[in-house]
C-alpha cells in the first residue's frame, strides 16, 4: 500500500479538474442556451436547456414551487453564470437580477466591515 496516499491525491486532483471542466462546459452551454434565439439550434444540449428555462420560468418560478430539483440546479448554475457575467444586456434568465443581488450583498458586507473596523 505504499504510495496509496499520494495516489489518492492524484485522483482527487483529477476529479477536481474534471469537475472544473464540467462546470465550465455547463456554464458555456447555459450561457449559449439562455441567449439563443434559433429554435432549430444544433448546439449540444441547447434545446434541453431551453426547455429547462421554460420549466423554471413558467411552472416553478411563476407558481412558487420551492422543492423542484430541476429548478434548484437551475438557480445554482444561474448564480455561477451571474457571478461571472459582465454583459450589460445579458439575456440569460435571472442574470441581471442575480447580479444586482450580488452587488447589494457585497455592498452590505463592505458596509458592515467599515462599522466593525
Short mmCIF file of C-alpha atoms in Angstrom, two decimals:
data_model
loop_
_atom_site.label_atom_id
_atom_site.label_comp_id
_atom_site.label_asym_id
_atom_site.label_seq_id
_atom_site.Cartn_x
_atom_site.Cartn_y
_atom_site.Cartn_z
CA UNK A 1 0.00 0.00 0.00
CA UNK A 2 2.99 2.30 -0.12
CA UNK A 3 2.27 5.34 -2.19
CA UNK A 4 -1.51 4.91 -1.83
CA UNK A 5 -1.87 8.30 -0.15
CA UNK A 6 -0.11 10.08 -3.00
CA UNK A 7 -2.22 8.15 -5.48
CA UNK A 8 -5.44 9.38 -3.92
CA UNK A 9 -4.10 12.93 -4.10
CA UNK A 10 -3.66 12.50 -7.83
CA UNK A 11 -7.17 11.07 -8.06
CA UNK A 12 -8.57 13.96 -6.02
CA UNK A 13 -6.74 16.47 -8.24
CA UNK A 14 -8.02 14.75 -11.38
CA UNK A 15 -11.57 14.70 -10.02
CA UNK A 16 -11.37 18.40 -9.18
CA UNK A 17 -10.04 19.13 -12.67
CA UNK A 18 -12.89 17.15 -14.26
CA UNK A 19 -15.41 18.96 -12.06
CA UNK A 20 -13.96 22.34 -13.06
CA UNK A 21 -14.03 21.42 -16.75
CA UNK A 22 -17.56 20.04 -16.42
CA UNK A 23 -18.73 23.21 -14.67
CA UNK A 24 -17.08 25.40 -17.30
CA UNK A 25 -18.67 23.35 -20.09
CA UNK A 26 -22.06 23.60 -18.39
CA UNK A 27 -21.69 27.37 -17.96
CA UNK A 28 -20.83 27.83 -21.63
CA UNK A 29 -23.83 25.72 -22.70
CA UNK A 30 -26.08 27.52 -20.19
CA UNK A 31 -24.98 30.95 -21.43
CA UNK A 32 -25.49 29.92 -25.04
CA UNK A 33 -28.97 28.48 -24.47
CA UNK A 34 -30.03 31.47 -22.42
CA UNK A 35 -29.37 33.84 -25.28
CA UNK A 36 -30.05 31.58 -28.29
CA UNK A 37 -32.97 32.65 -30.46
CA UNK A 38 -32.67 29.85 -33.01
CA UNK A 39 -35.49 27.31 -32.46
CA UNK A 40 -33.57 24.80 -34.61
CA UNK A 41 -30.20 25.31 -32.92
CA UNK A 42 -27.96 22.27 -33.14
CA UNK A 43 -25.52 23.24 -30.40
CA UNK A 44 -25.29 20.33 -27.99
CA UNK A 45 -27.87 20.48 -25.18
CA UNK A 46 -29.24 23.86 -26.31
CA UNK A 47 -32.79 22.57 -26.80
CA UNK A 48 -32.69 20.71 -23.47
CA UNK A 49 -31.51 23.78 -21.57
CA UNK A 50 -34.13 25.94 -23.30
CA UNK A 51 -36.77 23.51 -22.01
CA UNK A 52 -35.32 23.86 -18.50
CA UNK A 53 -35.52 27.67 -18.79
CA UNK A 54 -39.19 27.39 -19.78
CA UNK A 55 -39.90 24.92 -16.97
CA UNK A 56 -38.36 27.16 -14.35
CA UNK A 57 -39.98 30.37 -15.58
CA UNK A 58 -43.47 29.08 -16.31
CA UNK A 59 -44.01 26.34 -13.80
CA UNK A 60 -41.86 26.58 -10.72
CA UNK A 61 -40.90 30.25 -10.53
CA UNK A 62 -44.35 31.52 -11.52
CA UNK A 63 -46.20 29.11 -9.23
CA UNK A 64 -43.70 29.22 -6.38
CA UNK A 65 -42.65 25.56 -6.20
CA UNK A 66 -39.61 25.59 -3.97
CA UNK A 67 -38.74 21.89 -3.84
CA UNK A 68 -38.08 21.22 -7.53
CA UNK A 69 -34.61 19.72 -8.05
CA UNK A 70 -34.52 20.91 -11.66
CA UNK A 71 -35.09 24.49 -10.56
CA UNK A 72 -32.68 24.13 -7.66
CA UNK A 73 -29.91 23.12 -10.06
CA UNK A 74 -31.00 25.89 -12.43
CA UNK A 75 -30.69 28.51 -9.70
CA UNK A 76 -27.22 27.24 -8.76
CA UNK A 77 -25.90 27.43 -12.32
CA UNK A 78 -27.68 30.78 -12.82
CA UNK A 79 -25.78 32.13 -9.82
CA UNK A 80 -22.47 30.85 -11.18
CA UNK A 81 -23.27 32.45 -14.53
CA UNK A 82 -24.30 35.77 -12.94
CA UNK A 83 -21.13 35.95 -10.82
CA UNK A 84 -19.01 35.73 -13.96
CA UNK A 85 -21.17 37.66 -16.43
CA UNK A 86 -20.42 41.25 -17.32
CA UNK A 87 -22.69 41.60 -20.36
CA UNK A 88 -24.82 44.71 -19.80
CA UNK A 89 -27.77 43.26 -21.72
CA UNK A 90 -27.38 39.57 -20.86
CA UNK A 91 -30.41 37.57 -21.95
CA UNK A 92 -29.86 34.62 -19.62
CA UNK A 93 -32.81 34.21 -17.26
CA UNK A 94 -32.39 35.88 -13.87
CA UNK A 95 -28.82 37.03 -14.63
CA UNK A 96 -29.45 40.75 -14.27
CA UNK A 97 -31.44 40.37 -11.06
CA UNK A 98 -28.91 37.98 -9.51
CA UNK A 99 -26.04 40.33 -10.36
CA UNK A 100 -27.93 43.15 -8.64
CA UNK A 101 -28.42 40.93 -5.59
CA UNK A 102 -24.71 40.06 -5.51
CA UNK A 103 -23.76 43.75 -5.73
CA UNK A 104 -26.14 44.59 -2.86
CA UNK A 105 -24.78 41.75 -0.73
CA UNK A 106 -21.22 42.88 -1.42
CA UNK A 107 -22.06 46.48 -0.50
CA UNK A 108 -23.74 45.37 2.73
CA UNK A 109 -20.74 43.21 3.59
CA UNK A 110 -18.34 46.08 2.96
CA UNK A 111 -20.53 48.49 4.92
CA UNK A 112 -20.62 46.10 7.91
CA UNK A 113 -16.85 45.74 7.75
CA UNK A 114 -16.42 49.50 7.96
CA UNK A 115 -18.65 49.70 11.04
CA UNK A 116 -16.71 46.98 12.84
CA UNK A 117 -13.26 48.26 11.98
#
